[in-house]
DNA sequence: AATGAATGAGCCTTCATTCAT
DNA sequence: GATGAATGAAGGCTCATTCAT
């Protein structure tokens, strides 16, 4: 609205800051990114940053909130769909891979910089993550209860196993690899489903 | 031997420094650990640290080298054993879980701080990791070739899937969980083997 | 203008820093002067120094640039004057002595600390010095061409001879000597002119 | 004598240290040369250095003493020769140029690092320099007294003028210049003598 | 809404010197 | 004669944050 909060291309200052911070945090890590670099990349001054964000840490938390919100929404949609549980799980398991690849910056920040948050903020983020984990686990349990999935391994462990791999994508995924993100996602979902065969 | 290189409990200075650094890096991250804190924890002065290590970064690399060496040795032993391939893979897959839990500090440093290494050192570490990955992959491929494992998923992907989970153990493993490290390891190895069933 | 950039006596912070650095560099040498000492002498904090100067070395270069600019301006004025060449050379040769004595600090920094500059900056300073040397040499050559000065010695050598002495003034000049700066300057200019007699 | 004080090429340890220090001090300055670098260049260890020299500063003073001794001896020889005073002065003035060029390292150390000496050592070095200056001045005065040289400029000033140039040789002398050291020396001596013409 | 000068604490590293062996 | 591990003080520099404007 206010003329001064956007630049030529019309993106509001807070978004510009968030985008710059995301890219830089992923590129060189939270501690190695200076506030000065962020404001320069966003084309504003320090005063502006501290006008919109209380601290550098707040910026990090915003990055987290954004990605968590996105993933939770998508998971809820897949889980609530009207389809057999094995299909719903497969779709959800594949989707988290695709969206992780689409937001690889956020993902790498997430798992490398979470310990930089203050205890209380850390706690809040963990809570949100927990909710996400629970929803996914519920799907596995549903399948186990209905006999579609093996009960050899606890649902908790299965979920941690799958997410561990997904979270590590930022380490080993290569855009120039032989598979498209969607193909890769389907293969990983397939691995999960095969492991769950009774 | 030399009196000055050890303290009361007889541990040489370099080892003391390495142990202190490992603990602190895992506890609060590489960038958040000051050289001052390390030397205080080790009970020496800064000069002593720089007498043995060229830089703070060298200390980090030493931590990596040590854990990589250990894991490579163990993997080689399991892979070269005289047993059916599915047993060898199961043992290897379980063992890496147990040793990762035994050295959870090293593991969390590994995947959170590797990007702090200079390009040159990073490259060397990646090379050593690659060698480890290859050895493991060779096991999977052997099983696929001999028809014991499914070929639905490429061996590369299977290995990344398993190690992604293992490397993330430091995020989700809880010593007070319901399973002992060995039990947990067997369950994860089982998940892998089940996914590989033809 | 801004209240914070000056102190009680109204001198802006950058100037205060430059003045303090000049005095200290001359007093104890570049390497023996700590940034801490400079900011204390200027009555500011380290952060302020690094707000205005990129490094301690930049401070040194500023000192050089300032004195070089001053001397070049004066030389140009004398050389362009409307008078016989022997008078113009005499005036220029004497003036550089007087201004060197007036800025003895800068002079001693100049010839003792120039090798502390990075190659890049060193090159730039040498370039500026070269320009100064050339202008002076042109005067000598003009006199040689018109038969006023002897051609027994190359103009280049004559200039180096004179400036060598001038640059060393900080080593042997004593304010309590028998001659005033102006008298000393005239005697040295006279030595030069006498050496140039045909 | 002792077997251990020399290495393969038979140069005693103290000399090796002195040679290494001279080269390094000239190359990068006194403060920027570490004791570690000196002992490495000399092929010995720190303990050895501190066995022969009390401190890093002692090493610097030794460099000074050596060059001063050499120049004083040569000046005395030229001044005491049996020849007209203008010839003796010309020879001495030229010789100091040649020996300065031959020992450019020592010369540049001398005038860039003298202020690094402690007050008492500094005083001693200045005293030796003073003796050298006096001997040279006596030659000029002798010529002035006997009417061979002009008395327009005091002998003191003439000597400072000449030595200023000579000491600055390390700044502007280039081995690949158009003149050999001897030719350059003769030209500079000529400049001095021409300036002294009655 | 935004600026940018200034702070002050902290960081990694260097180094001359000592001393038990 | 000579070693080299260890000290302890200092050095240059960075940076998140504040605040008068």
Short mmCIF file of N, CA, C and O in Angstrom, two decimals, chain B residues 98-167:
data_model
loop_
_atom_site.label_atom_id
_atom_site.label_comp_id
_atom_site.label_asym_id
_atom_site.label_seq_id
_atom_site.Cartn_x
_atom_site.Cartn_y
_atom_site.Cartn_z
N UNK B 98 24.21 -48.57 15.01
CA UNK B 98 24.75 -48.67 16.37
C UNK B 98 25.94 -47.73 16.57
O UNK B 98 26.00 -46.98 17.55
N UNK B 99 26.88 -47.74 15.62
CA UNK B 99 28.05 -46.88 15.81
C UNK B 99 27.68 -45.40 15.70
O UNK B 99 28.30 -44.55 16.32
N UNK B 100 26.66 -45.10 14.91
CA UNK B 100 26.22 -43.70 14.84
C UNK B 100 25.65 -43.26 16.18
O UNK B 100 25.91 -42.16 16.67
N UNK B 101 24.87 -44.15 16.80
CA UNK B 101 24.31 -43.82 18.11
C UNK B 101 25.43 -43.72 19.15
O UNK B 101 25.40 -42.85 20.03
N UNK B 102 26.40 -44.59 19.02
CA UNK B 102 27.53 -44.54 19.96
C UNK B 102 28.33 -43.24 19.81
O UNK B 102 29.02 -42.82 20.74
N UNK B 103 28.29 -42.66 18.62
CA UNK B 103 29.03 -41.42 18.38
C UNK B 103 28.11 -40.32 17.87
O UNK B 103 28.37 -39.66 16.87
N UNK B 104 27.00 -40.16 18.60
CA UNK B 104 25.98 -39.23 18.14
C UNK B 104 26.51 -37.80 17.98
O UNK B 104 26.09 -37.06 17.10
N UNK B 105 27.48 -37.44 18.83
CA UNK B 105 28.08 -36.11 18.71
C UNK B 105 28.69 -35.93 17.34
O UNK B 105 28.42 -34.95 16.64
N UNK B 106 29.53 -36.88 16.97
CA UNK B 106 30.18 -36.78 15.66
C UNK B 106 29.15 -36.70 14.54
O UNK B 106 29.30 -35.94 13.59
N UNK B 107 28.10 -37.50 14.68
CA UNK B 107 27.10 -37.53 13.61
C UNK B 107 26.41 -36.19 13.46
O UNK B 107 26.20 -35.70 12.36
N UNK B 108 26.05 -35.58 14.58
CA UNK B 108 25.33 -34.31 14.45
C UNK B 108 26.25 -33.22 13.94
O UNK B 108 25.85 -32.36 13.17
N UNK B 109 27.52 -33.29 14.34
CA UNK B 109 28.47 -32.33 13.78
C UNK B 109 28.55 -32.52 12.28
O UNK B 109 28.50 -31.57 11.51
N UNK B 110 28.62 -33.79 11.91
CA UNK B 110 28.79 -34.11 10.50
C UNK B 110 27.77 -33.43 9.61
O UNK B 110 28.11 -32.71 8.68
N UNK B 111 26.54 -33.62 9.90
CA UNK B 111 25.57 -33.15 8.92
C UNK B 111 25.14 -31.71 9.15
O UNK B 111 24.51 -31.10 8.30
N UNK B 112 25.56 -31.14 10.28
CA UNK B 112 25.20 -29.74 10.49
C UNK B 112 26.33 -28.79 10.17
O UNK B 112 26.12 -27.63 9.87
N UNK B 113 27.56 -29.28 10.25
CA UNK B 113 28.69 -28.36 10.13
C UNK B 113 29.60 -28.60 8.94
O UNK B 113 30.59 -27.90 8.78
N UNK B 114 29.25 -29.57 8.11
CA UNK B 114 30.16 -29.86 7.02
C UNK B 114 30.32 -28.68 6.08
O UNK B 114 31.38 -28.48 5.49
N UNK B 115 29.30 -27.88 5.96
CA UNK B 115 29.39 -26.74 5.05
C UNK B 115 30.28 -25.64 5.61
O UNK B 115 30.51 -24.63 4.95
N UNK B 116 30.79 -25.83 6.79
CA UNK B 116 31.71 -24.83 7.35
C UNK B 116 33.14 -25.06 6.89
O UNK B 116 34.00 -24.22 7.10
N UNK B 117 33.37 -26.23 6.31
CA UNK B 117 34.72 -26.51 5.83
C UNK B 117 35.02 -25.72 4.57
O UNK B 117 34.13 -25.46 3.76
N UNK B 118 36.26 -25.36 4.41
CA UNK B 118 36.68 -24.67 3.19
C UNK B 118 36.48 -25.61 2.00
O UNK B 118 36.51 -26.83 2.16
N UNK B 119 36.26 -25.08 0.83
CA UNK B 119 36.00 -25.90 -0.36
C UNK B 119 36.99 -27.06 -0.49
O UNK B 119 36.59 -28.20 -0.74
N UNK B 120 38.23 -26.77 -0.28
CA UNK B 120 39.27 -27.78 -0.42
C UNK B 120 39.06 -28.96 0.53
O UNK B 120 39.01 -30.12 0.13
N UNK B 121 38.89 -28.63 1.81
CA UNK B 121 38.70 -29.68 2.80
C UNK B 121 37.38 -30.38 2.60
O UNK B 121 37.24 -31.58 2.81
N UNK B 122 36.37 -29.62 2.22
CA UNK B 122 35.06 -30.18 1.97
C UNK B 122 35.16 -31.27 0.90
O UNK B 122 34.59 -32.34 1.03
N UNK B 123 35.91 -30.95 -0.13
CA UNK B 123 36.08 -31.88 -1.23
C UNK B 123 36.70 -33.20 -0.74
O UNK B 123 36.27 -34.28 -1.12
N UNK B 124 37.69 -33.06 0.10
CA UNK B 124 38.37 -34.26 0.59
C UNK B 124 37.42 -35.12 1.42
O UNK B 124 37.38 -36.34 1.27
N UNK B 125 36.66 -34.47 2.28
CA UNK B 125 35.72 -35.21 3.11
C UNK B 125 34.66 -35.90 2.24
O UNK B 125 34.31 -37.06 2.44
N UNK B 126 34.17 -35.18 1.25
CA UNK B 126 33.18 -35.77 0.35
C UNK B 126 33.74 -37.01 -0.35
O UNK B 126 33.04 -38.00 -0.58
N UNK B 127 35.00 -36.92 -0.68
CA UNK B 127 35.64 -38.04 -1.36
C UNK B 127 35.64 -39.28 -0.47
O UNK B 127 35.30 -40.39 -0.90
N UNK B 128 36.00 -39.05 0.79
CA UNK B 128 36.03 -40.18 1.72
C UNK B 128 34.63 -40.75 1.92
O UNK B 128 34.44 -41.95 2.01
N UNK B 129 33.66 -39.85 2.03
CA UNK B 129 32.27 -40.30 2.16
C UNK B 129 31.84 -41.11 0.94
O UNK B 129 31.13 -42.10 1.04
N UNK B 130 32.27 -40.62 -0.21
CA UNK B 130 31.91 -41.29 -1.46
C UNK B 130 32.40 -42.75 -1.43
O UNK B 130 31.69 -43.66 -1.84
N UNK B 131 33.62 -42.92 -0.97
CA UNK B 131 34.20 -44.26 -0.92
C UNK B 131 33.33 -45.17 -0.05
O UNK B 131 33.08 -46.34 -0.38
N UNK B 132 32.87 -44.62 1.06
CA UNK B 132 32.02 -45.37 1.97
C UNK B 132 30.71 -45.76 1.29
O UNK B 132 30.28 -46.92 1.33
N UNK B 133 30.12 -44.77 0.64
CA UNK B 133 28.86 -45.00 -0.08
C UNK B 133 29.03 -46.11 -1.13
O UNK B 133 28.19 -47.01 -1.24
N UNK B 134 30.12 -46.03 -1.86
CA UNK B 134 30.35 -47.01 -2.95
C UNK B 134 30.40 -48.43 -2.42
O UNK B 134 29.85 -49.36 -3.00
N UNK B 135 31.09 -48.59 -1.31
CA UNK B 135 31.24 -49.93 -0.74
C UNK B 135 29.89 -50.50 -0.36
O UNK B 135 29.60 -51.69 -0.58
N UNK B 136 29.06 -49.63 0.19
CA UNK B 136 27.73 -50.06 0.61
C UNK B 136 26.87 -50.39 -0.62
O UNK B 136 26.17 -51.39 -0.67
N UNK B 137 26.98 -49.52 -1.59
CA UNK B 137 26.21 -49.73 -2.82
C UNK B 137 26.57 -51.05 -3.49
O UNK B 137 25.72 -51.77 -4.03
N UNK B 138 27.87 -51.36 -3.45
CA UNK B 138 28.32 -52.60 -4.08
C UNK B 138 27.59 -53.80 -3.48
O UNK B 138 27.25 -54.76 -4.19
N UNK B 139 27.32 -53.74 -2.19
CA UNK B 139 26.59 -54.83 -1.54
C UNK B 139 25.18 -54.95 -2.11
O UNK B 139 24.70 -56.05 -2.42
N UNK B 140 24.51 -53.81 -2.22
CA UNK B 140 23.15 -53.83 -2.75
C UNK B 140 23.15 -54.37 -4.17
O UNK B 140 22.33 -55.21 -4.56
N UNK B 141 24.09 -53.88 -4.96
CA UNK B 141 24.15 -54.32 -6.35
C UNK B 141 24.43 -55.82 -6.47
O UNK B 141 23.87 -56.51 -7.33
N UNK B 142 25.27 -56.29 -5.57
CA UNK B 142 25.56 -57.73 -5.60
C UNK B 142 24.27 -58.53 -5.41
O UNK B 142 24.00 -59.49 -6.14
N UNK B 143 23.49 -58.09 -4.44
CA UNK B 143 22.22 -58.77 -4.19
C UNK B 143 21.26 -58.66 -5.36
O UNK B 143 20.52 -59.60 -5.67
N UNK B 144 21.27 -57.49 -5.98
CA UNK B 144 20.37 -57.31 -7.14
C UNK B 144 20.81 -58.20 -8.30
O UNK B 144 19.98 -58.84 -8.95
N UNK B 145 22.11 -58.28 -8.50
CA UNK B 145 22.64 -59.09 -9.59
C UNK B 145 22.30 -60.57 -9.39
O UNK B 145 21.97 -61.29 -10.33
N UNK B 146 22.40 -61.00 -8.15
CA UNK B 146 22.17 -62.42 -7.87
C UNK B 146 20.70 -62.71 -7.62
O UNK B 146 20.34 -63.81 -7.19
N UNK B 147 19.84 -61.74 -7.83
CA UNK B 147 18.41 -61.97 -7.73
C UNK B 147 17.85 -62.01 -6.32
O UNK B 147 16.66 -62.29 -6.12
N UNK B 148 18.67 -61.72 -5.32
CA UNK B 148 18.19 -61.75 -3.94
C UNK B 148 17.39 -60.49 -3.61
O UNK B 148 16.46 -60.50 -2.82
N UNK B 149 17.78 -59.36 -4.24
CA UNK B 149 17.08 -58.09 -3.99
C UNK B 149 16.33 -57.64 -5.23
O UNK B 149 16.74 -57.94 -6.36
N UNK B 150 15.27 -56.92 -4.99
CA UNK B 150 14.51 -56.33 -6.09
C UNK B 150 15.35 -55.29 -6.81
O UNK B 150 16.20 -54.62 -6.22
N UNK B 151 15.11 -55.13 -8.10
CA UNK B 151 15.81 -54.10 -8.87
C UNK B 151 14.89 -52.93 -9.17
O UNK B 151 15.20 -52.08 -10.01
N UNK B 152 13.77 -52.87 -8.45
CA UNK B 152 12.80 -51.80 -8.70
C UNK B 152 13.41 -50.41 -8.46
O UNK B 152 13.04 -49.43 -9.11
N UNK B 153 14.33 -50.35 -7.51
CA UNK B 153 14.95 -49.07 -7.20
C UNK B 153 16.46 -49.18 -7.38
O UNK B 153 17.05 -50.20 -7.03
N UNK B 154 17.06 -48.16 -7.93
CA UNK B 154 18.50 -48.21 -8.17
C UNK B 154 19.25 -48.29 -6.84
O UNK B 154 18.82 -47.72 -5.83
N UNK B 155 20.35 -49.01 -6.89
CA UNK B 155 21.13 -49.22 -5.67
C UNK B 155 21.54 -47.89 -5.04
O UNK B 155 21.51 -47.72 -3.81
N UNK B 156 21.90 -46.94 -5.88
CA UNK B 156 22.28 -45.62 -5.39
C UNK B 156 21.21 -45.01 -4.50
O UNK B 156 21.48 -44.53 -3.40
N UNK B 157 20.00 -45.05 -5.01
CA UNK B 157 18.89 -44.45 -4.29
C UNK B 157 18.64 -45.17 -2.98
O UNK B 157 18.39 -44.53 -1.94
N UNK B 158 18.72 -46.47 -3.00
CA UNK B 158 18.51 -47.25 -1.79
C UNK B 158 19.50 -46.86 -0.71
O UNK B 158 19.16 -46.66 0.45
N UNK B 159 20.75 -46.70 -1.14
CA UNK B 159 21.79 -46.34 -0.17
C UNK B 159 21.55 -44.95 0.40
O UNK B 159 21.61 -44.72 1.61
N UNK B 160 21.21 -44.00 -0.48
CA UNK B 160 20.94 -42.65 0.01
C UNK B 160 19.75 -42.64 0.96
O UNK B 160 19.73 -41.91 1.95
N UNK B 161 18.77 -43.47 0.63
CA UNK B 161 17.59 -43.54 1.48
C UNK B 161 17.98 -44.00 2.90
O UNK B 161 17.63 -43.37 3.89
N UNK B 162 18.72 -45.08 2.96
CA UNK B 162 19.09 -45.61 4.26
C UNK B 162 20.00 -44.64 5.03
O UNK B 162 19.76 -44.35 6.21
N UNK B 163 21.01 -44.11 4.38
CA UNK B 163 21.94 -43.23 5.08
C UNK B 163 21.31 -41.90 5.47
O UNK B 163 21.68 -41.31 6.48
N UNK B 164 20.37 -41.44 4.67
CA UNK B 164 19.66 -40.23 5.05
C UNK B 164 19.07 -40.42 6.44
O UNK B 164 19.24 -39.59 7.33
N UNK B 165 18.40 -41.54 6.63
CA UNK B 165 17.79 -41.82 7.93
C UNK B 165 18.83 -41.91 9.03
O UNK B 165 18.67 -41.39 10.13
N UNK B 166 19.90 -42.62 8.72
CA UNK B 166 20.94 -42.83 9.73
C UNK B 166 21.56 -41.50 10.15
O UNK B 166 21.74 -41.22 11.34
N UNK B 167 21.86 -40.66 9.16
CA UNK B 167 22.49 -39.39 9.50
C UNK B 167 21.58 -38.50 10.31
O UNK B 167 22.03 -37.63 11.03
#
